[in-house]
Amino acid sequence: MNQKIYKSADEAITDVCDGATIMFGGFGLCGIPENLIAALKKKGTKNLTCISNNAGVSDFGLGLVMANHQIKKMIASYVGENDIFEKQFLSGELEVELCPQGTFSERIRAGGAGIPAFYTATGVGTLVAEGKETKTFDGRVYLMERALKADFAFVKAWKGDSYGNLIYRKTTRNFNPMMATAAKVTIAEVEEIVPLGSLEPDQIHTPGIYVKRLIKGEKYVKRIENKTVAVNP
Amino acid sequence: MTPLTKEQLVKRIAQEIKSGYVVNLGIGMPTLVANYIPKGVDVVLQSENGILGLGPFPDEQDLDPDLINAGKQTVTVLPGSSFFSSADSFAMIRGGHIDLTVLGAMQVDEKGNLANWMIPGKMVKGMGGAMDLVAGTKRIIVAMQHCDKKTGEKKGPKKMHAPPHRGWSGKLNCQ
């Protein structure tokens, strides 16, 4: 069972080649695969298509890979926290597909579940609907949206075992569980690798079948994007 | 007519919240609505990054980077709360299970179309979850101030220059 466990992030991503499509878990900087992103930056792989809800900030998260000019195309829902994104997009260096967040998460879920397309009312009558088929069900117009799949998914969990079963903590779950199902090769980084049998089967969020490689993250910065504390009278 | 202050505006919106509602508050001014929900009104706040049962902001010693709201602010949760994936969260939203959402916007037109995610050639931020909230929530309130902070330009023009979300009928609270 231990063949899924890799020694380092570098070792886990050796076959990620130029032009690959990669999904990245995380909402803002919460629940992002910090160690795999750092390894990808170090590797310098180019012309990537990145599927990630956000683009990090200019000096952390996926922003590091973007600042290194490794990304050709981004599929995302909100990129407003990264100045480099805006610069690269407006100058034409970066191709962008913006997708409503619920449609984005469902496209990934569908990709992992063997559903090639689905209908949603989100985006009807907006720029998002351009060039897409529509169909009316029960008097309401819906858009057809295609599933998303990737060559690799980089996901971050709290705990994992040698079979690749994963448990996420609090709001770090976000897009990670769907992405884990929607790539040819899912690489998970965790804070702790626990002995097989110690995770309660009822509590597992991502069953190990989806995870091909597992590493224990070397370190976690867990940068807080917007620290907010209670104002006490 | 004197425009309402930001505080008056969020107080007014808070009066629309009824006991038993599940409410999603957008980023920025809408988040402030939570501070003015009248006492005795029992609501559950949903955050689209995967929380039902959002609580107040934490004290310094309780900061947890693994627990944020949709505005990426550190938060807490209340007893009875739950965490879930983004797919589950938007199933909740798209499926019509959220009673009310309060959203910000760049511009709103007279028909209630709202624009909040890009200005062609100038700025691109993305729509995040706003289009799904607009498509799936039972009731929508747009919270915005009438004039742009920098230019003084009215945000509620007859014709918009930013591409809108369309096809919704929401209640407008625009002052």
XYZ file of C-alpha atoms in Angstrom:
408
model
C 0.000 0.000 0.000
C 2.938 2.319 0.576
C 3.655 2.748 -3.138
C 1.422 5.859 -3.186
C 3.617 7.705 -0.708
C 6.341 9.838 -2.290
C 9.266 11.333 -0.424
C 8.884 14.911 -1.572
C 6.795 17.279 -3.661
C 9.621 17.378 -6.242
C 9.532 13.601 -6.615
C 5.726 13.545 -6.859
C 5.622 15.948 -9.845
C 8.576 14.737 -11.969
C 6.297 13.744 -14.895
C 4.373 17.050 -15.047
C 5.381 18.248 -18.515
C 5.079 21.497 -20.481
C 1.521 22.079 -21.713
C -0.124 20.041 -18.944
C -3.557 20.878 -17.529
C -3.493 21.025 -13.735
C -6.255 21.555 -11.160
C -5.344 23.284 -7.898
C -7.514 23.011 -4.781
C -8.069 25.976 -2.485
C -10.284 28.995 -1.922
C -8.162 32.120 -1.866
C -5.081 30.943 0.041
C -7.109 28.572 2.243
C -6.503 24.879 1.540
C -4.012 25.378 -1.292
C -1.335 22.760 -2.054
C 1.514 25.032 -0.947
C 4.298 22.470 -1.275
C 3.264 21.162 -4.702
C 2.948 24.757 -5.982
C 6.459 25.545 -4.709
C 7.810 22.431 -6.434
C 6.055 23.376 -9.691
C 7.623 26.822 -9.581
C 11.051 25.267 -8.966
C 10.547 22.826 -11.860
C 9.720 25.722 -14.200
C 7.200 23.758 -16.297
C 5.699 26.053 -18.942
C 2.529 26.596 -21.009
C 0.323 25.257 -18.253
C -3.450 25.376 -18.236
C -4.408 25.950 -14.615
C -7.865 25.235 -13.247
C -8.190 26.961 -9.893
C -10.959 29.026 -8.304
C -8.499 31.878 -7.654
C -5.032 32.815 -8.825
C -3.462 33.319 -5.418
C -1.928 36.692 -4.595
C 1.016 38.211 -6.435
C 3.613 36.715 -4.047
C 1.965 33.548 -2.731
C -0.021 30.557 -3.901
C -0.577 30.169 -7.644
C 0.605 33.782 -8.033
C 4.175 32.450 -7.669
C 3.765 30.233 -10.742
C 2.056 33.044 -12.654
C 4.790 35.567 -11.813
C 7.253 33.000 -13.210
C 5.362 33.120 -16.566
C 4.538 29.393 -16.450
C 0.810 29.745 -17.091
C -0.685 29.955 -20.585
C -4.336 29.693 -19.622
C -6.357 30.069 -16.414
C -9.843 28.755 -15.771
C -11.112 30.468 -12.606
C -14.086 32.233 -11.005
C -12.435 35.120 -9.162
C -8.958 36.531 -9.678
C -9.343 39.971 -8.126
C -6.633 39.552 -5.488
C -3.739 39.144 -7.913
C -2.354 42.219 -9.718
C -0.045 40.134 -11.921
C -3.072 38.295 -13.270
C -4.707 41.502 -14.411
C -1.477 42.727 -16.029
C -0.807 39.454 -17.894
C -4.434 39.171 -18.978
C -4.843 42.732 -20.228
C -1.521 42.508 -22.119
C -2.677 39.314 -23.839
C 0.004 37.031 -22.353
C -2.526 35.054 -20.348
C -5.631 33.421 -21.769
C -8.527 33.400 -19.317
C -11.808 31.569 -19.005
C -13.886 33.054 -16.194
C -16.610 30.798 -14.954
C -19.248 31.333 -12.243
C -18.103 29.572 -9.082
C -21.048 27.173 -8.808
C -20.722 26.246 -12.479
C -16.961 25.863 -11.991
C -17.344 23.455 -9.056
C -20.084 21.481 -10.811
C -18.044 21.202 -14.041
C -15.263 19.607 -12.023
C -17.657 17.359 -10.107
C -19.200 16.275 -13.443
C -15.737 15.652 -14.907
C -14.934 13.233 -12.106
C -18.343 11.572 -12.193
C -18.373 10.720 -15.916
C -20.980 13.335 -16.833
C -19.855 15.187 -20.010
C -22.193 18.195 -19.644
C -25.097 19.525 -17.601
C -27.648 22.349 -17.631
C -27.711 25.300 -15.249
C -29.643 28.574 -15.072
C -26.513 30.403 -13.867
C -25.230 32.875 -16.450
C -28.246 32.869 -18.782
C -28.408 36.208 -20.618
C -24.833 37.211 -19.705
C -21.420 37.048 -21.424
C -21.009 33.599 -19.837
C -23.755 32.258 -22.120
C -22.060 33.313 -25.374
C -21.655 30.410 -27.783
C -23.335 27.927 -25.445
C -26.374 25.800 -26.190
C -29.521 26.595 -24.235
C -32.566 24.488 -23.493
C -35.857 25.270 -21.791
C -37.054 23.006 -18.986
C -40.394 23.701 -17.285
C -40.452 27.212 -18.731
C -36.984 28.312 -17.591
C -33.937 28.702 -19.837
C -30.778 26.787 -18.912
C -27.247 26.799 -20.335
C -25.321 23.700 -21.242
C -21.956 23.641 -19.488
C -19.205 21.114 -20.259
C -17.363 19.065 -17.658
C -13.761 19.878 -16.722
C -10.983 17.310 -16.486
C -7.239 17.592 -16.064
C -3.980 15.709 -16.438
C -3.090 16.353 -12.809
C -4.909 17.573 -9.700
C -2.883 19.067 -6.847
C -4.985 18.843 -3.686
C -4.360 19.670 -0.040
C -5.860 17.709 2.851
C -5.358 17.660 6.609
C -4.772 13.946 7.127
C -4.230 11.080 4.749
C -3.342 7.392 4.974
C -1.188 5.214 2.730
C -4.198 4.193 0.602
C -4.817 7.881 -0.137
C -7.960 8.318 1.983
C -8.219 12.008 2.851
C -9.838 14.203 5.490
C -9.979 17.979 5.092
C -10.199 20.528 7.895
C -12.859 23.262 8.101
C -13.020 25.525 5.016
C -9.897 24.041 3.440
C -12.174 21.444 1.833
C -13.624 23.788 -0.845
C -12.719 22.481 -4.356
C -10.256 19.790 -3.230
C -12.647 16.789 -3.101
C -14.068 17.364 -6.607
C -10.658 18.028 -8.128
C -9.342 14.818 -6.599
C -11.867 12.915 -8.743
C -11.391 14.785 -12.042
C -7.742 14.266 -13.024
C -5.777 11.384 -14.546
C -3.234 11.730 -11.733
C -4.272 13.210 -8.392
C -1.431 14.212 -6.106
C -2.415 14.972 -2.526
C -0.298 16.774 0.036
C -1.256 16.412 3.686
C -0.153 17.792 7.025
C -0.007 14.334 8.530
C 0.228 10.804 7.109
C -1.531 8.513 9.573
C -1.361 4.693 9.857
C -3.797 2.731 7.698
C -6.942 2.024 9.720
C -6.667 5.043 11.986
C -9.044 7.205 9.947
C -12.669 6.474 10.775
C -14.261 5.184 7.495
C -17.415 7.204 8.247
C -15.378 10.404 8.385
C -13.376 10.084 5.140
C -14.087 12.872 2.641
C -12.058 11.598 -0.338
C -11.852 7.810 -0.703
C -8.337 6.637 -1.582
C -9.294 5.324 -5.041
C -8.938 8.871 -6.417
C -5.480 9.600 -5.002
C -2.493 8.257 -6.961
C 0.309 9.974 -5.037
C 0.587 11.292 -1.512
C 3.202 13.432 0.198
C 3.554 14.950 3.613
C 3.998 18.679 3.067
C 7.404 19.828 4.237
C 6.046 22.997 5.822
C 2.874 25.053 5.883
C 2.833 28.841 5.870
C -0.995 29.021 5.730
C -0.906 32.706 4.986
C -4.067 34.534 6.048
C -5.280 36.726 3.208
C -7.571 38.966 5.201
C -6.979 38.762 8.943
C -10.096 40.029 10.705
C -10.624 40.009 14.466
C -13.603 40.875 16.633
C -13.929 44.506 17.633
C -14.506 44.322 21.359
C -16.238 47.257 23.006
C -32.704 63.762 -0.834
C -29.738 63.048 1.402
C -28.230 59.658 0.584
C -28.159 57.106 3.406
C -24.836 56.492 5.080
C -23.287 53.057 4.773
C -24.430 52.270 8.312
C -28.011 53.361 7.669
C -28.021 51.316 4.498
C -26.900 48.054 6.119
C -29.284 48.632 9.058
C -32.163 49.005 6.603
C -31.210 45.821 4.774
C -30.942 43.945 8.088
C -34.641 44.688 8.686
C -35.474 42.518 5.664
C -34.074 39.451 7.416
C -36.730 37.276 9.033
C -36.491 34.518 11.622
C -35.835 31.125 10.065
C -34.011 32.522 7.035
C -30.793 31.096 5.651
C -28.882 34.116 4.375
C -25.773 34.540 2.223
C -24.001 37.863 2.655
C -21.666 39.006 -0.115
C -18.221 40.536 0.247
C -17.700 44.119 1.509
C -20.678 46.187 2.597
C -23.099 43.199 2.581
C -20.914 41.460 5.225
C -21.659 44.360 7.604
C -25.376 43.520 7.537
C -24.632 40.714 10.026
C -23.860 43.339 12.694
C -27.384 44.769 12.540
C -29.622 41.696 12.456
C -32.296 42.584 15.042
C -32.149 40.762 18.387
C -34.422 37.735 18.534
C -34.279 37.159 14.781
C -32.946 33.653 14.369
C -30.981 33.303 11.127
C -28.336 30.966 9.787
C -25.598 32.541 7.675
C -24.173 30.600 4.732
C -20.765 31.313 3.251
C -20.267 29.926 -0.261
C -16.793 28.575 0.454
C -18.474 25.876 2.544
C -19.978 27.047 5.843
C -23.478 26.948 7.224
C -23.684 28.582 10.646
C -21.153 31.387 10.301
C -20.275 33.146 13.581
C -18.609 36.453 14.458
C -14.979 37.385 13.762
C -12.561 35.658 16.170
C -10.484 37.085 18.994
C -6.766 37.298 18.193
C -5.974 34.026 20.036
C -8.642 32.090 18.110
C -7.468 33.004 14.578
C -7.500 29.908 12.365
C -6.147 30.128 8.797
C -8.236 27.047 7.929
C -11.468 28.883 8.728
C -12.373 31.807 6.465
C -15.477 33.305 4.860
C -16.039 34.086 1.179
C -14.253 37.426 1.641
C -11.196 35.443 2.850
C -11.656 36.953 6.332
C -10.931 34.855 9.404
C -14.218 33.838 11.068
C -15.735 31.505 13.673
C -18.680 29.129 13.536
C -21.660 28.711 15.856
C -22.979 25.526 17.514
C -24.845 23.477 14.907
C -22.642 24.654 12.039
C -21.380 22.447 9.224
C -18.592 22.471 6.640
C -18.940 21.147 3.103
C -17.354 21.270 -0.350
C -17.900 24.049 -2.895
C -20.001 21.662 -5.037
C -22.312 21.031 -2.062
C -22.372 24.733 -1.261
C -23.500 25.699 -4.745
C -26.003 22.845 -4.872
C -27.498 24.566 -1.823
C -27.440 27.934 -3.620
C -28.491 26.836 -7.110
C -31.058 24.431 -5.683
C -33.043 27.276 -4.135
C -32.316 26.472 -0.487
C -31.038 29.945 0.435
C -33.773 32.428 1.385
C -31.955 35.724 0.879
C -28.688 37.026 -0.481
C -27.211 40.499 -0.163
C -24.732 41.356 -2.926
C -22.521 44.278 -3.804
C -22.322 45.577 -7.367
C -20.399 48.041 -9.535
C -23.485 49.184 -11.385
C -27.201 48.521 -11.432
C -29.583 49.653 -14.169
C -33.241 50.619 -13.962
C -34.376 47.093 -14.835
C -32.408 45.550 -11.955
C -29.572 44.134 -14.043
C -26.388 44.246 -12.010
C -22.749 44.348 -13.059
C -19.993 43.337 -10.723
C -17.188 41.419 -12.349
C -15.386 43.260 -15.144
C -14.998 46.475 -17.111
C -13.918 45.604 -20.673
C -10.263 46.474 -21.366
C -9.763 48.004 -17.912
C -10.411 45.619 -15.101
C -11.178 41.958 -14.704
C -11.918 40.332 -11.374
C -14.347 37.543 -12.108
C -17.867 36.911 -10.933
C -17.044 34.486 -8.138
C -20.310 33.073 -6.834
C -22.504 36.084 -7.578
C -24.114 34.733 -10.767
C -25.064 31.478 -9.047
C -26.526 33.394 -6.098
C -28.519 35.560 -8.489
C -29.787 32.503 -10.399
C -30.719 30.390 -7.401
C -31.622 32.473 -4.350
C -35.249 33.180 -3.507
C -34.690 36.886 -2.831
C -31.824 39.218 -3.789
C -30.893 42.586 -2.335
C -28.189 44.703 -3.941
C -26.316 46.861 -1.439
C -24.431 49.778 -2.944
C -23.897 53.470 -2.517
C -25.270 55.713 -5.200
C -22.061 57.464 -6.228
C -18.668 56.099 -7.086
C -16.131 56.968 -4.360
C -13.520 58.205 -6.840
C -15.407 59.689 -9.780
C -18.678 60.729 -8.125
C -20.419 59.019 -11.047
C -23.826 57.556 -10.248
C -23.806 53.779 -10.012
C -27.411 53.401 -11.090
C -27.356 54.651 -14.708
C -29.883 53.853 -17.413
C -27.251 52.157 -19.535
C -24.319 50.214 -18.136
C -20.832 50.021 -19.528
C -19.910 46.901 -17.603
C -21.459 43.616 -18.753
C -24.400 42.680 -16.549
C -25.823 39.619 -14.909
C -29.328 39.384 -16.290
C -32.551 37.461 -16.044
C -33.272 37.960 -12.382
C -35.893 39.891 -10.512
C -34.497 41.090 -7.267
C -35.500 43.703 -4.816
C -33.300 46.732 -5.177
C -32.073 48.795 -2.271
C -30.016 51.442 -3.972
C -29.571 54.853 -2.479
